[in-house]
Every structure is written in structure tokens, then in C-alpha cells.
């Protein structure tokens, strides 16, 4: 244990670079958006300014939407359409995705914002609603002091490559498969 502690202490000493991060939360398991919100809470504790852009707004209002609306340090933008299997309208969804990305781009060029969350962004690239090179370029050229969190399943190689931290959340088990419906305060 002493050797292990000394190794860890040494690694902590070596990790002395301060850098704005891209954190990517992907995979099929539950916990991507809620992890992003955990980091939003951490940032709020230090009085940081936060922007949250939600692509693919779900049909269900979430508890966090109600909570975040009361926070003066948070600005939230919702994509005006929720992609659903019933109402696929590629042209309209693409237009809405581009509009939402335009809002995200404003945040990603505003150095007064400390943290930008791009919730469910991965789908916009996978469905080709948005152009990946342009997104990667904007992310690379954001203010030096700004952290970004991206969530969504099946993150593209481009996003994985530019991210500093990538967590691939594994779906070991989900209550839904045992016919348990989504639970208030846990799932929404
Ligand atoms: P959360 O918002 O709970 O962190 P998430 O962002 O990882 O979840 P999404 O794909 O955005 O996952 O889906 C959000 C909703 O879908 C939540 O209600 C979540 O419980 C549910 N969900 C997530 N993963 C699964 C899964 N593998 N099977 C069924 N439902 C899921
Ligand atoms: Mg999510």
C-alpha cells in the first residue's frame, strides 16, 4: 500500500497542467446526462457561469429542467423538436438542429461562460443533421477557459479524438427491460 501511495502521490505531482477540458459521456448505459448535471452542480458551487444546450429534447419534461430554470448562473437552450420515431421529418429536424447549434456556437465563443453542456449532441452528428468538421472546429477554437461536456450514445471517432476525458457507460442492466416504467427523480 505504501508503494501504491507513493506512486499515486508522484502521479498527482506530475499532473500539473491546467487545461480547459472536453468531457465526453457516451455508451448505452444510463447516467450520461445526469453525470453532466452533476458537474453542473459542482460548477455552480464555485459560482461559475453555465450554458446548457439540449439537442433532442425529450417528450418528457425533466426535474432538472424545472430546477435549472431557477438558477441565475445558467442559461438553457432547448432544440425545438424532439426526434421521435413517429414524427421523423428530416428537413425540419435538420433546420432545428442547425438553429440549436447556432445557439451553442454563441456560447462556445463567449469567454464569460465557464462550462458548456451539449446534451445529446452525438445524435446530431450520427444522423448527419450537423456537419462534424464545423463542430470540431468550433470546439477546438472555443475560449481557453471554457470546459465542455458532451453526452449521447455512439459518439463519433471525431468527438472521441478531440475529447480529453471519455467515459463509455456500459448498459449492464436497466430496469426498463424488467418492464419497470421511468421513475420520477431518477429517470426524469
Ligand atoms: P440519464 O438522463 O438518466 O443520465 P442518459 O442520459 O444516460 O440517462 P439517455 O439515452 O439520454 O440516457 O436516456 C434518458 C432516459 O432514458 C432516462 O430516463 C434513462 O433512465 C433512460 N435510459 C437510459 N439508458 C437506458 C437503457 N439502456 N435502457 C432503457 N432506458 C434507458
Ligand atoms: Mg441523456
Short mmCIF file of C-alpha atoms and ligand atoms in Angstrom, two decimals:
data_model
loop_
_atom_site.label_atom_id
_atom_site.label_comp_id
_atom_site.label_asym_id
_atom_site.label_seq_id
_atom_site.Cartn_x
_atom_site.Cartn_y
_atom_site.Cartn_z
CA UNK A 1 0.00 0.00 0.00
CA UNK A 2 2.91 2.36 0.80
CA UNK A 3 4.39 1.77 -2.67
CA UNK A 4 0.99 2.35 -4.24
CA UNK A 5 0.51 5.59 -2.28
CA UNK A 6 3.93 6.85 -3.29
CA UNK A 7 3.17 6.04 -6.96
CA UNK A 8 -0.17 7.87 -6.80
CA UNK A 9 1.38 10.86 -5.00
CA UNK A 10 4.02 11.03 -7.74
CA UNK A 11 1.35 10.93 -10.49
CA UNK A 12 -0.60 13.71 -8.76
CA UNK A 13 2.57 15.85 -8.63
CA UNK A 14 3.17 15.22 -12.35
CA UNK A 15 -0.39 16.20 -13.31
CA UNK A 16 0.30 19.91 -13.10
CA UNK A 17 -1.18 21.11 -16.41
CA UNK A 18 -4.22 23.38 -16.21
CA UNK A 19 -6.42 22.99 -19.28
CA UNK A 20 -9.96 23.52 -20.44
CA UNK A 21 -11.49 20.10 -20.97
CA UNK A 22 -13.85 18.33 -23.28
CA UNK A 23 -15.57 15.56 -21.34
CA UNK A 24 -17.48 13.08 -23.47
CA UNK A 25 -20.07 10.79 -21.85
CA UNK A 26 -21.20 8.09 -24.21
CA UNK A 27 -22.34 4.45 -24.28
CA UNK A 28 -25.67 2.68 -23.93
CA UNK A 29 -25.88 2.71 -20.13
CA UNK A 30 -27.91 5.13 -18.04
CA UNK A 31 -26.04 8.05 -16.49
CA UNK A 32 -24.76 10.32 -19.25
CA UNK A 33 -26.98 13.40 -18.94
CA UNK A 34 -27.29 13.01 -15.18
CA UNK A 35 -23.49 12.89 -14.85
CA UNK A 36 -23.27 16.11 -16.86
CA UNK A 37 -25.72 17.66 -14.41
CA UNK A 38 -23.54 16.50 -11.53
CA UNK A 39 -20.69 18.56 -12.99
CA UNK A 40 -23.09 21.48 -13.48
CA UNK A 41 -23.78 21.29 -9.72
CA UNK A 42 -20.07 21.27 -8.97
CA UNK A 43 -19.55 24.33 -11.14
CA UNK A 44 -22.49 26.13 -9.56
CA UNK A 45 -20.86 25.59 -6.19
CA UNK A 46 -17.99 27.79 -7.41
CA UNK A 47 -20.38 30.40 -8.80
CA UNK A 48 -19.42 29.59 -12.40
CA UNK A 49 -21.45 30.59 -15.45
CA UNK A 50 -23.00 27.69 -17.33
CA UNK A 51 -24.79 27.20 -20.64
CA UNK A 52 -26.75 24.04 -21.36
CA UNK A 53 -27.87 23.18 -24.87
CA UNK A 54 -30.21 20.23 -25.13
CA UNK A 55 -30.38 18.63 -28.53
CA UNK A 56 -33.19 16.09 -28.94
CA UNK A 57 -35.40 17.47 -26.21
CA UNK A 58 -37.34 14.51 -24.96
CA UNK A 59 -41.10 14.38 -24.83
CA UNK A 60 -40.92 14.35 -21.07
CA UNK A 61 -40.13 17.44 -19.00
CA UNK A 62 -37.40 16.55 -16.54
CA UNK A 63 -36.96 17.52 -12.90
CA UNK A 64 -33.68 19.22 -13.75
CA UNK A 65 -35.35 21.48 -16.34
CA UNK A 66 -37.55 22.90 -13.58
CA UNK A 67 -34.57 23.25 -11.22
CA UNK A 68 -32.18 24.77 -13.76
CA UNK A 69 -34.74 27.39 -14.81
CA UNK A 70 -34.43 28.88 -11.31
CA UNK A 71 -30.63 29.22 -11.44
CA UNK A 72 -29.44 32.73 -12.36
CA UNK A 73 -26.00 31.43 -13.45
CA UNK A 74 -27.43 29.00 -16.01
CA UNK A 75 -28.75 29.66 -19.48
CA UNK A 76 -30.54 26.79 -21.20
CA UNK A 77 -31.47 26.37 -24.85
CA UNK A 78 -33.71 23.51 -25.99
CA UNK A 79 -33.89 22.22 -29.52
CA UNK A 80 -37.42 22.93 -30.69
CA UNK A 81 -38.10 19.44 -31.89
CA UNK A 82 -37.84 16.11 -30.18
CA UNK A 83 -36.84 13.43 -32.60
CA UNK A 84 -39.39 10.66 -32.23
CA UNK A 85 -39.84 7.54 -34.30
CA UNK A 86 -43.39 8.66 -35.20
CA UNK A 87 -42.67 12.15 -36.46
CA UNK A 88 -39.47 11.91 -38.42
CA UNK A 89 -39.19 14.92 -40.67
CA UNK A 90 -35.59 15.13 -41.74
CA UNK A 91 -35.75 18.59 -43.31
CA UNK A 92 -37.46 20.14 -40.29
CA UNK A 93 -35.26 18.34 -37.76
CA UNK A 94 -32.14 19.42 -39.65
CA UNK A 95 -33.31 23.03 -39.60
CA UNK A 96 -33.96 22.84 -35.86
CA UNK A 97 -30.60 21.16 -35.24
CA UNK A 98 -28.81 23.94 -37.12
CA UNK A 99 -30.72 26.61 -35.18
CA UNK A 100 -29.80 24.94 -31.91
CA UNK A 101 -26.17 24.60 -32.94
CA UNK A 102 -26.13 28.34 -33.74
CA UNK A 103 -27.12 28.99 -30.13
CA UNK A 104 -24.39 26.60 -28.96
CA UNK A 105 -21.83 28.40 -31.14
CA UNK A 106 -22.62 31.70 -29.39
CA UNK A 107 -21.88 30.09 -26.03
CA UNK A 108 -18.73 28.48 -27.42
CA UNK A 109 -17.37 31.90 -28.37
CA UNK A 110 -18.34 33.65 -25.12
CA UNK A 111 -15.48 33.64 -22.63
CA UNK A 112 -17.76 34.70 -19.78
CA UNK A 113 -19.22 31.17 -19.84
CA UNK A 114 -17.16 28.66 -17.88
CA UNK A 115 -18.96 25.45 -18.79
CA UNK A 116 -21.00 24.50 -21.86
CA UNK A 117 -23.05 21.30 -21.81
CA UNK A 118 -24.03 19.89 -25.21
CA UNK A 119 -26.55 17.27 -24.17
CA UNK A 120 -27.34 14.55 -26.75
CA UNK A 121 -25.11 16.21 -29.36
CA UNK A 122 -23.79 12.86 -30.64
CA UNK A 123 -27.09 12.06 -32.41
CA UNK A 124 -26.93 15.28 -34.45
CA UNK A 125 -23.69 14.02 -35.99
CA UNK A 126 -24.78 10.40 -36.32
CA UNK A 127 -28.00 11.39 -38.15
CA UNK A 128 -25.98 13.92 -40.17
CA UNK A 129 -28.17 16.83 -39.09
CA UNK A 130 -24.97 18.75 -38.36
CA UNK A 131 -21.61 18.89 -40.08
CA UNK A 132 -18.93 17.26 -37.94
CA UNK A 133 -15.83 19.19 -39.16
CA UNK A 134 -17.53 22.53 -38.40
CA UNK A 135 -18.46 21.33 -34.91
CA UNK A 136 -14.97 20.04 -34.15
CA UNK A 137 -13.52 23.31 -35.38
CA UNK A 138 -15.79 25.39 -33.12
CA UNK A 139 -14.96 23.15 -30.15
CA UNK A 140 -11.22 23.43 -30.82
CA UNK A 141 -11.40 27.22 -31.08
CA UNK A 142 -13.53 27.91 -28.03
CA UNK A 143 -12.24 30.22 -25.26
CA UNK A 144 -9.21 28.84 -23.40
CA UNK A 145 -11.01 28.94 -20.08
CA UNK A 146 -14.12 27.03 -21.10
CA UNK A 147 -14.94 23.42 -20.28
CA UNK A 148 -17.36 21.44 -22.45
CA UNK A 149 -19.38 18.32 -21.64
CA UNK A 150 -20.90 16.33 -24.48
CA UNK A 151 -23.37 13.50 -23.97
CA UNK A 152 -25.09 10.92 -26.14
CA UNK A 153 -24.78 7.34 -27.35
CA UNK A 154 -22.44 6.18 -30.09
CA UNK A 155 -20.05 9.13 -30.07
CA UNK A 156 -18.21 9.55 -33.36
CA UNK A 157 -14.47 8.98 -33.66
CA UNK A 158 -14.02 12.70 -34.29
CA UNK A 159 -15.60 13.58 -30.92
CA UNK A 160 -13.64 10.85 -29.12
CA UNK A 161 -10.41 12.13 -30.67
CA UNK A 162 -10.84 15.75 -29.54
CA UNK A 163 -12.17 14.91 -26.06
CA UNK A 164 -9.78 14.88 -23.09
CA UNK A 165 -11.90 12.54 -20.98
CA UNK A 166 -14.20 9.90 -22.45
CA UNK A 167 -16.47 7.65 -20.39
CA UNK A 168 -18.26 4.86 -22.19
CA UNK A 169 -21.10 3.94 -19.86
CA UNK A 170 -21.96 0.29 -20.13
CA UNK A 171 -25.55 -0.95 -20.03
CA UNK A 172 -25.13 -3.86 -17.67
CA UNK A 173 -28.79 -3.78 -16.64
CA UNK A 174 -31.70 -1.33 -16.95
CA UNK A 175 -34.97 -1.53 -15.04
CA UNK A 176 -36.91 -0.74 -18.20
CA UNK A 177 -36.14 -4.21 -19.53
CA UNK A 178 -37.91 -5.66 -16.49
CA UNK A 179 -40.98 -3.62 -17.55
CA UNK A 180 -40.41 -1.00 -14.86
CA UNK A 181 -41.54 2.39 -16.06
CA UNK A 182 -39.36 5.52 -15.89
CA UNK A 183 -39.26 6.80 -12.32
CA UNK A 184 -39.64 10.47 -11.34
CA UNK A 185 -36.47 11.91 -9.85
CA UNK A 186 -34.30 9.08 -11.16
CA UNK A 187 -35.09 8.75 -14.85
CA UNK A 188 -36.62 12.20 -15.45
P1 LIG B 1 -29.84 9.92 -17.64
O1 LIG B 1 -30.50 11.16 -18.15
O2 LIG B 1 -30.72 9.16 -16.70
O3 LIG B 1 -28.45 10.15 -17.15
P2 LIG B 1 -28.75 9.02 -20.13
O4 LIG B 1 -28.52 10.43 -20.48
O5 LIG B 1 -27.55 8.16 -19.92
O6 LIG B 1 -29.71 8.91 -18.88
P3 LIG B 1 -30.45 8.79 -22.48
O7 LIG B 1 -30.19 7.86 -23.61
O8 LIG B 1 -30.27 10.25 -22.70
O9 LIG B 1 -29.57 8.25 -21.24
O10 LIG B 1 -31.91 8.49 -21.99
C1 LIG B 1 -32.50 9.15 -20.93
C2 LIG B 1 -33.63 8.33 -20.37
O11 LIG B 1 -33.62 7.01 -20.88
C3 LIG B 1 -33.57 8.14 -18.85
O12 LIG B 1 -34.89 8.07 -18.40
C4 LIG B 1 -32.88 6.81 -18.67
O13 LIG B 1 -33.21 6.13 -17.47
C5 LIG B 1 -33.38 6.05 -19.86
N1 LIG B 1 -32.33 5.13 -20.31
C6 LIG B 1 -31.02 5.36 -20.40
N2 LIG B 1 -30.36 4.26 -20.81
C7 LIG B 1 -31.30 3.31 -20.98
C8 LIG B 1 -31.27 1.92 -21.38
N3 LIG B 1 -30.12 1.32 -21.67
N4 LIG B 1 -32.46 1.25 -21.46
C9 LIG B 1 -33.61 1.87 -21.18
N5 LIG B 1 -33.71 3.16 -20.78
C10 LIG B 1 -32.57 3.87 -20.69
MG1 LIG B 2 -29.15 11.72 -21.94
#
